PDB file of C-alpha atoms and ligand atoms in Angstrom:
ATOM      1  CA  UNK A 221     -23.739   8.163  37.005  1.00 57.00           C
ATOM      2  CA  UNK A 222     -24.239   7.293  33.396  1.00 84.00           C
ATOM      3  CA  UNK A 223     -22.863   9.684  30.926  1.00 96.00           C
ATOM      4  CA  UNK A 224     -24.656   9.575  27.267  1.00 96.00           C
ATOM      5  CA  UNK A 225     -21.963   8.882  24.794  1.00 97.00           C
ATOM      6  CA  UNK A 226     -21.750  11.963  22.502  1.00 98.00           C
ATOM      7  CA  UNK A 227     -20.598  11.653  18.808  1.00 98.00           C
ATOM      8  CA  UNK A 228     -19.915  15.455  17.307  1.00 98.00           C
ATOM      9  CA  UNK A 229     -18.627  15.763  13.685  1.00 98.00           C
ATOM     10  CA  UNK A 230     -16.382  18.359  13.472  1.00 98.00           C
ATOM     11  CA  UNK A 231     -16.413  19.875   9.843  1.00 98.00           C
ATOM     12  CA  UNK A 232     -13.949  22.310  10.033  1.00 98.00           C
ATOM     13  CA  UNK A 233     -13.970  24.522   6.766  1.00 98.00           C
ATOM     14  CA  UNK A 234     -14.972  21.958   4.462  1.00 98.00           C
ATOM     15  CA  UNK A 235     -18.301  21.357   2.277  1.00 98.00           C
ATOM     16  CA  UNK A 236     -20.431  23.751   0.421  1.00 97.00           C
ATOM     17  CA  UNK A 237     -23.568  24.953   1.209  1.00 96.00           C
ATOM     18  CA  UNK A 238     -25.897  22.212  -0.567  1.00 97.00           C
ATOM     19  CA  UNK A 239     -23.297  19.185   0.180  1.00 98.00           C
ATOM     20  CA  UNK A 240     -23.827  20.191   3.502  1.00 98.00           C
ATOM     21  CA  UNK A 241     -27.682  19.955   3.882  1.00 97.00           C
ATOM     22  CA  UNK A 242     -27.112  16.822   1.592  1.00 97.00           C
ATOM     23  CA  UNK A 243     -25.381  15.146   4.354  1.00 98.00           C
ATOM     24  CA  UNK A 244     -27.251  16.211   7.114  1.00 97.00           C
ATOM     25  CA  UNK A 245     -30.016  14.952   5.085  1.00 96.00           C
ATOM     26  CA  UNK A 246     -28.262  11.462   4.841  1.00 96.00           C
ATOM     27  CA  UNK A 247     -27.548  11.178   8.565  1.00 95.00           C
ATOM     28  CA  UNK A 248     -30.807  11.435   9.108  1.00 93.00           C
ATOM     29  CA  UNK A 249     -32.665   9.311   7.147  1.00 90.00           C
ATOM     30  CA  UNK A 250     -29.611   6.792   8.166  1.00 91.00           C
ATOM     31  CA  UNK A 251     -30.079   7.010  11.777  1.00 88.00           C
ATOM     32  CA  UNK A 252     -33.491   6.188  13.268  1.00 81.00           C
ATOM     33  CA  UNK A 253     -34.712   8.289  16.300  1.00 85.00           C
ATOM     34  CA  UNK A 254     -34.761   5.277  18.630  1.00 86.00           C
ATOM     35  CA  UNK A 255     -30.716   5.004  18.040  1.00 85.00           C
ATOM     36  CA  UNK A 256     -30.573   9.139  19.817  1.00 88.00           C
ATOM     37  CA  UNK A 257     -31.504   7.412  23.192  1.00 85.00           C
ATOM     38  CA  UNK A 258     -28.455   5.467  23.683  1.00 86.00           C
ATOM     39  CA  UNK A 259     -26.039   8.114  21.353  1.00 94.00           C
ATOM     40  CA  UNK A 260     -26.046  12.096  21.097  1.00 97.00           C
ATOM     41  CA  UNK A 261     -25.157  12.915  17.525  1.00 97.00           C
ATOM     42  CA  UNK A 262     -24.146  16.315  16.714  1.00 98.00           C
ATOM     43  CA  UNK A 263     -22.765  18.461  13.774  1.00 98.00           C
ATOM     44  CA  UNK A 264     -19.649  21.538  13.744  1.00 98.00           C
ATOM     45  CA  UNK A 265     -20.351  22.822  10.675  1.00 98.00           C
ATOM     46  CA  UNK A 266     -19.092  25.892   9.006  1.00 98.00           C
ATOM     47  CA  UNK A 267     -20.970  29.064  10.114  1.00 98.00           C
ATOM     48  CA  UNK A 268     -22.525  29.659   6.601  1.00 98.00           C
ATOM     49  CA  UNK A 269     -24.355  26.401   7.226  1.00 98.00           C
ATOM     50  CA  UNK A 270     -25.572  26.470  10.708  1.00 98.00           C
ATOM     51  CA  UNK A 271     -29.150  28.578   9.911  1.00 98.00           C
ATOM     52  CA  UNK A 272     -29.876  25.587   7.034  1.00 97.00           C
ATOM     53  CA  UNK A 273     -29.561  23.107   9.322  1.00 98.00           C
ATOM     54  CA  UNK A 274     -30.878  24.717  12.172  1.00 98.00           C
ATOM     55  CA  UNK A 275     -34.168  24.954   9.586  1.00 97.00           C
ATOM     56  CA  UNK A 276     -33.869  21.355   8.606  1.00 96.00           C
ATOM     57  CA  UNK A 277     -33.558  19.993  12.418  1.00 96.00           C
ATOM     58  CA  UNK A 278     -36.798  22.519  13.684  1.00 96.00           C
ATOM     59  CA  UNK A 279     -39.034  21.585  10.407  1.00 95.00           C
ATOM     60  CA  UNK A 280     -38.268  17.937  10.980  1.00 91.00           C
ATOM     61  CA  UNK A 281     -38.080  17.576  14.427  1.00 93.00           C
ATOM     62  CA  UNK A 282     -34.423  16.171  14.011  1.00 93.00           C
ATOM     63  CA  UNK A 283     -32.887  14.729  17.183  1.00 94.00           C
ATOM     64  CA  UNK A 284     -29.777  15.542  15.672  1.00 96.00           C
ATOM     65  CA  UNK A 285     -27.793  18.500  17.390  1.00 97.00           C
ATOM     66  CA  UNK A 286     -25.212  20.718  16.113  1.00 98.00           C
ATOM     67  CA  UNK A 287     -23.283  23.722  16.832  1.00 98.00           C
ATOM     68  CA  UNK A 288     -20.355  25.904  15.737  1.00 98.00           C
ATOM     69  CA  UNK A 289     -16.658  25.731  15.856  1.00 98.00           C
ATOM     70  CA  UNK A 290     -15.816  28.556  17.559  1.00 98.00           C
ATOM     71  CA  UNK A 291     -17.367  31.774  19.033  1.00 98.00           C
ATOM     72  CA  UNK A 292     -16.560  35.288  20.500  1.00 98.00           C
ATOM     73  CA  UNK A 293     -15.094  35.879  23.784  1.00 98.00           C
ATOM     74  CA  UNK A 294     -17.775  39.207  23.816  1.00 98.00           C
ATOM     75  CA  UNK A 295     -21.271  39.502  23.084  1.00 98.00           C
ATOM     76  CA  UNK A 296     -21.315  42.400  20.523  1.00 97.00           C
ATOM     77  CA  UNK A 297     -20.339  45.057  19.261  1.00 98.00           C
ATOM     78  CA  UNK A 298     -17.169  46.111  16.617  1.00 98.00           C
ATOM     79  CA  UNK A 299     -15.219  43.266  16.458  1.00 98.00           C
ATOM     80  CA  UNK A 300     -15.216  42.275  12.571  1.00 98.00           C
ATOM     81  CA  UNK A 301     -15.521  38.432  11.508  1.00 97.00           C
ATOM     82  CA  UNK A 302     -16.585  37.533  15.294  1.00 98.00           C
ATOM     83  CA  UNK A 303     -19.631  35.537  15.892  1.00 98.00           C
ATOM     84  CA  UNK A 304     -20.610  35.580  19.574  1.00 98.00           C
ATOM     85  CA  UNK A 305     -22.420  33.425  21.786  1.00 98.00           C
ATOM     86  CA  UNK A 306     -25.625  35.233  21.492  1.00 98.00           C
ATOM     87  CA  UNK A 307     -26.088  34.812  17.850  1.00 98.00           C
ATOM     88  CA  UNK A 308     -25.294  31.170  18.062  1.00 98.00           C
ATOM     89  CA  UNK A 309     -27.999  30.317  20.752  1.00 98.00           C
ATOM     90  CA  UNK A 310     -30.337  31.847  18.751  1.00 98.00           C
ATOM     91  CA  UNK A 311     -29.485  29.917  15.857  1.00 98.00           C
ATOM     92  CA  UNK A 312     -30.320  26.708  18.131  1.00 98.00           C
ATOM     93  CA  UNK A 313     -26.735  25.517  18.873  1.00 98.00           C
ATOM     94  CA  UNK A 314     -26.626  23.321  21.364  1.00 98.00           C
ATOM     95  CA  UNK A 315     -22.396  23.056  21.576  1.00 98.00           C
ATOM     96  CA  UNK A 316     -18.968  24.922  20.432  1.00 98.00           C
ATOM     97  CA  UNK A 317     -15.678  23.901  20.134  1.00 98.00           C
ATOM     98  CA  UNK A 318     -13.423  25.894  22.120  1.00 98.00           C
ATOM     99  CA  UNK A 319      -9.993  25.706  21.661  1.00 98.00           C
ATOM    100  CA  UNK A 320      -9.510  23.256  18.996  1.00 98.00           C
ATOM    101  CA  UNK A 321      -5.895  22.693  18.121  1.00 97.00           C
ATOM    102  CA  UNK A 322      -6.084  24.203  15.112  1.00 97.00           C
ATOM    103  CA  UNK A 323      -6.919  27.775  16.669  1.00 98.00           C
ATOM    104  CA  UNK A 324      -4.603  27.334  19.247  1.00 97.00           C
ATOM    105  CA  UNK A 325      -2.073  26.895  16.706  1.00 96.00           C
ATOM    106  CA  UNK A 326      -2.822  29.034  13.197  1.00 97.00           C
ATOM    107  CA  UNK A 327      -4.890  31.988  15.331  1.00 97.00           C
ATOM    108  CA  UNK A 328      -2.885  31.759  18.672  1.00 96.00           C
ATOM    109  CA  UNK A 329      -5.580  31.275  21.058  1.00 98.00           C
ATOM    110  CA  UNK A 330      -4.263  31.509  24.662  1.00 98.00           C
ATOM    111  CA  UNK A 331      -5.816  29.381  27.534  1.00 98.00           C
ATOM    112  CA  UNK A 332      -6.948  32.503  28.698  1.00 98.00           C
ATOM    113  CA  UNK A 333      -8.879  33.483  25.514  1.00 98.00           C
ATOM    114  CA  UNK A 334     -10.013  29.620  25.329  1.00 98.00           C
ATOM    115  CA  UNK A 335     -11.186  30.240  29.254  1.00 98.00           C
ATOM    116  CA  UNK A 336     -12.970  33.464  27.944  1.00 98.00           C
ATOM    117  CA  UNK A 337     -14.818  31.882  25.150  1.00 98.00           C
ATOM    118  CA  UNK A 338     -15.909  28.752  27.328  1.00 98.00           C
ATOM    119  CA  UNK A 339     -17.326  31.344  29.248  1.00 98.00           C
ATOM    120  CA  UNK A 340     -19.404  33.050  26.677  1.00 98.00           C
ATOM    121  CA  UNK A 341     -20.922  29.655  25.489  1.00 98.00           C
ATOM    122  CA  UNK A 342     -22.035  28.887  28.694  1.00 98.00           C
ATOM    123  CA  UNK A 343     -23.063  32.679  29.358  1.00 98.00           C
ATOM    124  CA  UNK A 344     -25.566  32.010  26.592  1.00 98.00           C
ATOM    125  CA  UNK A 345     -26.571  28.428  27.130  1.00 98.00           C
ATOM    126  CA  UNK A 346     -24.440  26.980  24.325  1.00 98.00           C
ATOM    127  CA  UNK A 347     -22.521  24.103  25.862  1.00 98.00           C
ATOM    128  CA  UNK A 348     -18.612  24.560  25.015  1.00 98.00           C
ATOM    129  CA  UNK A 349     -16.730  21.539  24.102  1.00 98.00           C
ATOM    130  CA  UNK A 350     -12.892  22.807  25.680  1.00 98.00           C
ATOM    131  CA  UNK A 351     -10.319  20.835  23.872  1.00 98.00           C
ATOM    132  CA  UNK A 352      -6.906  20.342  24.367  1.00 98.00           C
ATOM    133  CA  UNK A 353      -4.332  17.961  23.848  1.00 98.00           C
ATOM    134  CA  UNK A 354      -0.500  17.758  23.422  1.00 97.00           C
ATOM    135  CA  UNK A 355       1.786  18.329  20.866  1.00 96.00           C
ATOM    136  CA  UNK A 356       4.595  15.495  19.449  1.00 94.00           C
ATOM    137  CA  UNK A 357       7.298  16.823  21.628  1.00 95.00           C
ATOM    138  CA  UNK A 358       5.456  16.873  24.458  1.00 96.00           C
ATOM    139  CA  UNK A 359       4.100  13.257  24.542  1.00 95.00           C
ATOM    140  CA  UNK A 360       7.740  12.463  23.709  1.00 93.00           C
ATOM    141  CA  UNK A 361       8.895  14.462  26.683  1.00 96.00           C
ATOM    142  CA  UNK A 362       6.373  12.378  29.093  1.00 96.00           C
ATOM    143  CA  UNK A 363       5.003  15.522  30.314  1.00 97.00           C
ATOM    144  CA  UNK A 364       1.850  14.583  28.525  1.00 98.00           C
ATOM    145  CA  UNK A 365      -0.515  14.329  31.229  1.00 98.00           C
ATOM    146  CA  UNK A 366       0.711  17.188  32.952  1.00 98.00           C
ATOM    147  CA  UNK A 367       0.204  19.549  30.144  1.00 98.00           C
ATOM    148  CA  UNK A 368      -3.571  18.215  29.174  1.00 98.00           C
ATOM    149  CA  UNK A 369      -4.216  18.649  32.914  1.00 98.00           C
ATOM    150  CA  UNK A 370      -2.877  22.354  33.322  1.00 98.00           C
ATOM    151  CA  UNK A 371      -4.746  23.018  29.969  1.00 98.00           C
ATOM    152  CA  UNK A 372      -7.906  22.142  31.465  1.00 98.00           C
ATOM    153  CA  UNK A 373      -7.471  23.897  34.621  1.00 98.00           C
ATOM    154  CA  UNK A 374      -6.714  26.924  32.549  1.00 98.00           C
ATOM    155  CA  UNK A 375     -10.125  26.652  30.158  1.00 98.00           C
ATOM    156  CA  UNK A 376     -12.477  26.537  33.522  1.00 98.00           C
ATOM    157  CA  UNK A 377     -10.874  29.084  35.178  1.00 98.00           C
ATOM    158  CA  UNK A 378     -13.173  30.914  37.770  1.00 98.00           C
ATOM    159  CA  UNK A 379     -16.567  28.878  36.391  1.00 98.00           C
ATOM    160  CA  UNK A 380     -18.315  27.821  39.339  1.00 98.00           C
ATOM    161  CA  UNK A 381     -18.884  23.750  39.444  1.00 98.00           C
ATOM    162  CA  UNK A 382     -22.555  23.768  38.345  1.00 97.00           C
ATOM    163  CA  UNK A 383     -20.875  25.585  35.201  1.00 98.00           C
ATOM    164  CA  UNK A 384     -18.641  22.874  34.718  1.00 98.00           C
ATOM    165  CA  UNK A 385     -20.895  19.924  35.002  1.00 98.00           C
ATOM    166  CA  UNK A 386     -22.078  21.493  30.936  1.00 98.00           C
ATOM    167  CA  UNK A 387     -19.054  21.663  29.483  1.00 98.00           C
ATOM    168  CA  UNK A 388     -17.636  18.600  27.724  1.00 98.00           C
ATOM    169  CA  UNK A 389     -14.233  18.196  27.711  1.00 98.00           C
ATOM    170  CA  UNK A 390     -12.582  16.771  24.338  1.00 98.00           C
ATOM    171  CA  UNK A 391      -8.772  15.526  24.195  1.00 98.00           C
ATOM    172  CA  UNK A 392      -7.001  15.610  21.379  1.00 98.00           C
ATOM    173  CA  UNK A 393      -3.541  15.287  20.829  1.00 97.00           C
ATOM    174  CA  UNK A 394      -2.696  17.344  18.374  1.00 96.00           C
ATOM    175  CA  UNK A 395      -0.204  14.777  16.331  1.00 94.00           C
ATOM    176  CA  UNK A 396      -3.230  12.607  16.227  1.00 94.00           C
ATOM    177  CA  UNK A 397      -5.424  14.990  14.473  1.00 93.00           C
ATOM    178  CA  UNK A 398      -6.019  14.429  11.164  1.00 87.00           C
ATOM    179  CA  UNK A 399      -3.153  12.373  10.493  1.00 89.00           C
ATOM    180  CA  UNK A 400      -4.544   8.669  10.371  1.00 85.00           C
ATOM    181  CA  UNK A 401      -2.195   8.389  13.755  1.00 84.00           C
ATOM    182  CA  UNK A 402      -4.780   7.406  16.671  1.00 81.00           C
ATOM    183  CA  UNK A 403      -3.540   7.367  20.194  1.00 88.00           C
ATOM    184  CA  UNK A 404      -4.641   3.368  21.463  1.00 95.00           C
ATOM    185  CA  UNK A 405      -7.107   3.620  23.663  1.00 96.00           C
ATOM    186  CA  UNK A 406      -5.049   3.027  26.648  1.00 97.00           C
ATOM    187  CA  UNK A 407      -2.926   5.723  25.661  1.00 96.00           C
ATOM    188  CA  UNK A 408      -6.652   8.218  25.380  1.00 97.00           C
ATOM    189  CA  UNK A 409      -7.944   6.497  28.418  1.00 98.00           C
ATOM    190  CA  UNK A 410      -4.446   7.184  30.306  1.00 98.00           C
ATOM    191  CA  UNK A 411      -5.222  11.096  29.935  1.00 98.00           C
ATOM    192  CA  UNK A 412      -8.794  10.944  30.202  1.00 98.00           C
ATOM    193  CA  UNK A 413      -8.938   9.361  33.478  1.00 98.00           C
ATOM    194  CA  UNK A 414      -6.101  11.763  34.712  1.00 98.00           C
ATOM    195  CA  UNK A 415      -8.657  14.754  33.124  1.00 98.00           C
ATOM    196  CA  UNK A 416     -11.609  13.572  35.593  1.00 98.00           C
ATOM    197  CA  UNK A 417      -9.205  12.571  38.507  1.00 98.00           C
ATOM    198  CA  UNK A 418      -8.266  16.429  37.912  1.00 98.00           C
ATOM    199  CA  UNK A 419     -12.014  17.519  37.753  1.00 98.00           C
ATOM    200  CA  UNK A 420     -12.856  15.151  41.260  1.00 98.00           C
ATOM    201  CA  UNK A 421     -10.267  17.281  42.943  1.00 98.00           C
ATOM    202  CA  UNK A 422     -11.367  20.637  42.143  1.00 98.00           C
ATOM    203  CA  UNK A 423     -14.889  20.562  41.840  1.00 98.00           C
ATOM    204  CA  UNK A 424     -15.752  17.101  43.664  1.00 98.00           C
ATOM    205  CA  UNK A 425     -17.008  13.879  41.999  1.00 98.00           C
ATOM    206  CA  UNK A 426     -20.400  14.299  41.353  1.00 97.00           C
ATOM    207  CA  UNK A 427     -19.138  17.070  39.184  1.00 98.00           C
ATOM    208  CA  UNK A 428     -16.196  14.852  37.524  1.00 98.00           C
ATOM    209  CA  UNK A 429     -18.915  12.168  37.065  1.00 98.00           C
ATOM    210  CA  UNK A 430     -21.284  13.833  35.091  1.00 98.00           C
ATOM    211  CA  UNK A 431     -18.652  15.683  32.847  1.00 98.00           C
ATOM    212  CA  UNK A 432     -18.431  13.809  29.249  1.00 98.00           C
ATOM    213  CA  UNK A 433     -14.955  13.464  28.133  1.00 98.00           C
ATOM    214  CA  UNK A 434     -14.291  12.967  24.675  1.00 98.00           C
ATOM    215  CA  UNK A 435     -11.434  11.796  22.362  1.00 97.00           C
ATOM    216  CA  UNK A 436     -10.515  13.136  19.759  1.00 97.00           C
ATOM    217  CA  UNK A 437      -8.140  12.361  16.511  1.00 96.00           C
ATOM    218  CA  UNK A 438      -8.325  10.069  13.870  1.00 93.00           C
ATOM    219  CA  UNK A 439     -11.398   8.464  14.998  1.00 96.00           C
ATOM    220  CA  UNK A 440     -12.903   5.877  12.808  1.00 96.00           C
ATOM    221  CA  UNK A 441     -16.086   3.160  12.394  1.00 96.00           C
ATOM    222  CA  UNK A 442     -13.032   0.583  13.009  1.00 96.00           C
ATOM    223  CA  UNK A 443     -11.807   2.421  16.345  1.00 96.00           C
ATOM    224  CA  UNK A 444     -14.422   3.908  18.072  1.00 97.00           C
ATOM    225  CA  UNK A 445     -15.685   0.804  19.834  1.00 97.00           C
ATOM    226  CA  UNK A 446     -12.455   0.310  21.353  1.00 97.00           C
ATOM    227  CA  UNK A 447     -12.215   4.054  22.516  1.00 97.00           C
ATOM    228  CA  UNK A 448     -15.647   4.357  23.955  1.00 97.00           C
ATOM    229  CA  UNK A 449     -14.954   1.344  25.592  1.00 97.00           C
ATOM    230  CA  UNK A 450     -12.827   2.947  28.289  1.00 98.00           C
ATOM    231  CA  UNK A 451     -13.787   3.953  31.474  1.00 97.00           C
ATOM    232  CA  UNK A 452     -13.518   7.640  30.537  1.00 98.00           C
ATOM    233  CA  UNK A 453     -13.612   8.051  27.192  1.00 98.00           C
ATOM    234  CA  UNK A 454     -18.114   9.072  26.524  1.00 98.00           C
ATOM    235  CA  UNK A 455     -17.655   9.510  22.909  1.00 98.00           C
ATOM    236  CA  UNK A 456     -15.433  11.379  19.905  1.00 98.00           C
ATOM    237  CA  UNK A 457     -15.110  14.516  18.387  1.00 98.00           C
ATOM    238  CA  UNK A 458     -14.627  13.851  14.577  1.00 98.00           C
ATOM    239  CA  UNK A 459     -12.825  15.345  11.728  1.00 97.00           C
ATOM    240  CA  UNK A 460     -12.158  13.801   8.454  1.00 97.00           C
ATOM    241  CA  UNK A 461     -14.935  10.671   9.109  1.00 97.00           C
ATOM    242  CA  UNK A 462     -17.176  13.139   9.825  1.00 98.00           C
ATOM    243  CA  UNK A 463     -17.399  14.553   6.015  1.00 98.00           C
ATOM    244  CA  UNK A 464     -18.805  11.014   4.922  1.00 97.00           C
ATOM    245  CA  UNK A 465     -22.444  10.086   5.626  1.00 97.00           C
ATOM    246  CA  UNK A 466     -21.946   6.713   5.501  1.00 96.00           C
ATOM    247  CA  UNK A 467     -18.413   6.525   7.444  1.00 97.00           C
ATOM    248  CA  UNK A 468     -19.823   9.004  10.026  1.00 97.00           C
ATOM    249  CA  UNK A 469     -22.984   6.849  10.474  1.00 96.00           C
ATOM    250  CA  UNK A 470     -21.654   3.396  10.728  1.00 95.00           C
ATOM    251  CA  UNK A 471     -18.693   5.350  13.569  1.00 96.00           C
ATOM    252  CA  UNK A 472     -22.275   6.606  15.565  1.00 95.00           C
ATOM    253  CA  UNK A 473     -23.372   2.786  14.944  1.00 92.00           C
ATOM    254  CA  UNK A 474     -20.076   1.826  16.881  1.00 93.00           C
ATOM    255  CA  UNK A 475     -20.147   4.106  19.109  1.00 93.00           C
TER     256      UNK A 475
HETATM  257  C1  PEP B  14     -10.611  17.270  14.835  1.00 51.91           C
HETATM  258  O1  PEP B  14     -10.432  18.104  13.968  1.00 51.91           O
HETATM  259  O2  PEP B  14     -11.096  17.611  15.915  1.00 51.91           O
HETATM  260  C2  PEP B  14     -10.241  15.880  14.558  1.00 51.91           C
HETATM  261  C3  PEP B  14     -10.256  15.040  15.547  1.00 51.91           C
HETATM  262  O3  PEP B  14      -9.883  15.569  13.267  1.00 51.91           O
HETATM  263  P1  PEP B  14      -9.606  14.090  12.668  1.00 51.91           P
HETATM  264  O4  PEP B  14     -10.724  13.200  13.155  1.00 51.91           O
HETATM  265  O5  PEP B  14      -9.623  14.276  11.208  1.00 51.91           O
HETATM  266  O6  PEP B  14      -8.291  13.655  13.217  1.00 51.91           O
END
């Protein structure tokens, strides 16, 4: 089955409010619609931004997604600074990273939390994008695969396999993030084929086929081709190249 390549900009807590709409506004006019059948382009902005560009995609009829970065494990209720999964499908997001390294490690999200918040998105129709990935010592240790695998199994905990066929899986080791150190693409391709060949065993291969798994960390206009190349690999979730609107277009180009 033929997965759609999916490109999603992840841009952390970076931009203010008018550079943001400034460079949605430049992805836009810099990718024309007929380039949305063959690539899914989406946007992770801060929360601040998300109702702009929600306004900007509707008036224009954008084919552009986006979505948030991260979202409550509950629906409501007194639970200061949360955002939950309710709020974000009415603001028209269409994914959420779950997980990310970077809450994992400076907010000490557990699998289970992770596992709790994939279920919300999906609760609400928000498609989650779990990621995961392995630290330096762990890759050194070989135990790589193992580790990415168990992390997985841990984020779809108890979701039925019609769940799991929306939720896109993103791997990202976490000493490739940000650093200008990208895994080669056999090395991405080595753990993304082991994370469907873990999906096709639990929840059969229809469901493994359908289920886009992404790479994430360091990703670039001048590596993307290679990485989307792979068998396994149906797109990138983007950091730093995402905060350019002419980097992040020509890496969709690629893509
Ligand atoms: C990320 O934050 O998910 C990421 C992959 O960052 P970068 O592309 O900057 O490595």
């Amino acid at each position: 089955m033929a997965r759609q390549v999916l490109v999603a900009g992840n841009w952390k807590m970076n931009l203010n409010h008018l550079e943001a709409i400034s460079l949605v506004q430049k992805i836009a006019f810099s990718l024309p619609e007929k380039y949305y059948a063959k690539v899914e382009v989406a946007v992770l902005p801060p929360f601040t931004d998300i109702r702009s560009i929600q306004t900007m995609v509707d008036g224009d009829k954008l084919l552009l997604r986006y979505g948030a970065q991260d979202i409550s494990r509950y629906d409501s209720g007194a639970y200061t600074g949360e955002v939950s999964g309710l709020m974000l499908a009415k603001l028209g997001c269409s994914y959420v990273t779950v997980g990310h390294s970077e809450r994992r490690e400076y907010h000490a999200e557990t699998d289970e939390l992770v596992n709790s918040k994939v279920k919300a998105a999906l609760k609400h129709g928000v498609a989650p994008i779990l990621c995961l990935g392995e630290r330096l010592e762990v890759r050194e240790s070989g135990e790589h695969v193992a580790h990415c695998v168990a992390q997985l199994v841990a984020g779809l905990k108890g979701l039925k396999a019609e769940q799991v066929t929306k939720v896109v899986v993103a791997y990202e080791p976490v000493w490739a993030i940000g650093t200008g150190k990208v895994a080669t693409a056999a090395d991405a391709q080595e753990v993304c084929g082991a994370l469907r060949a873990a999906l096709a065993e639990k929840y059969g291969d229809e469901v493994a086929a359908t289920v886009r798994v992404l790479y994430g960390g360091s990703v670039k206009s001048g590596n993307i081709g290679e990485l989307v190349a792979q068998d396994d690999i149906d797109g990138a979730l983007v950091g730093g190249a995402s905060l350019q609107a002419d980097e992040f277009t020509k890496l969709c180009a690629m893509a």
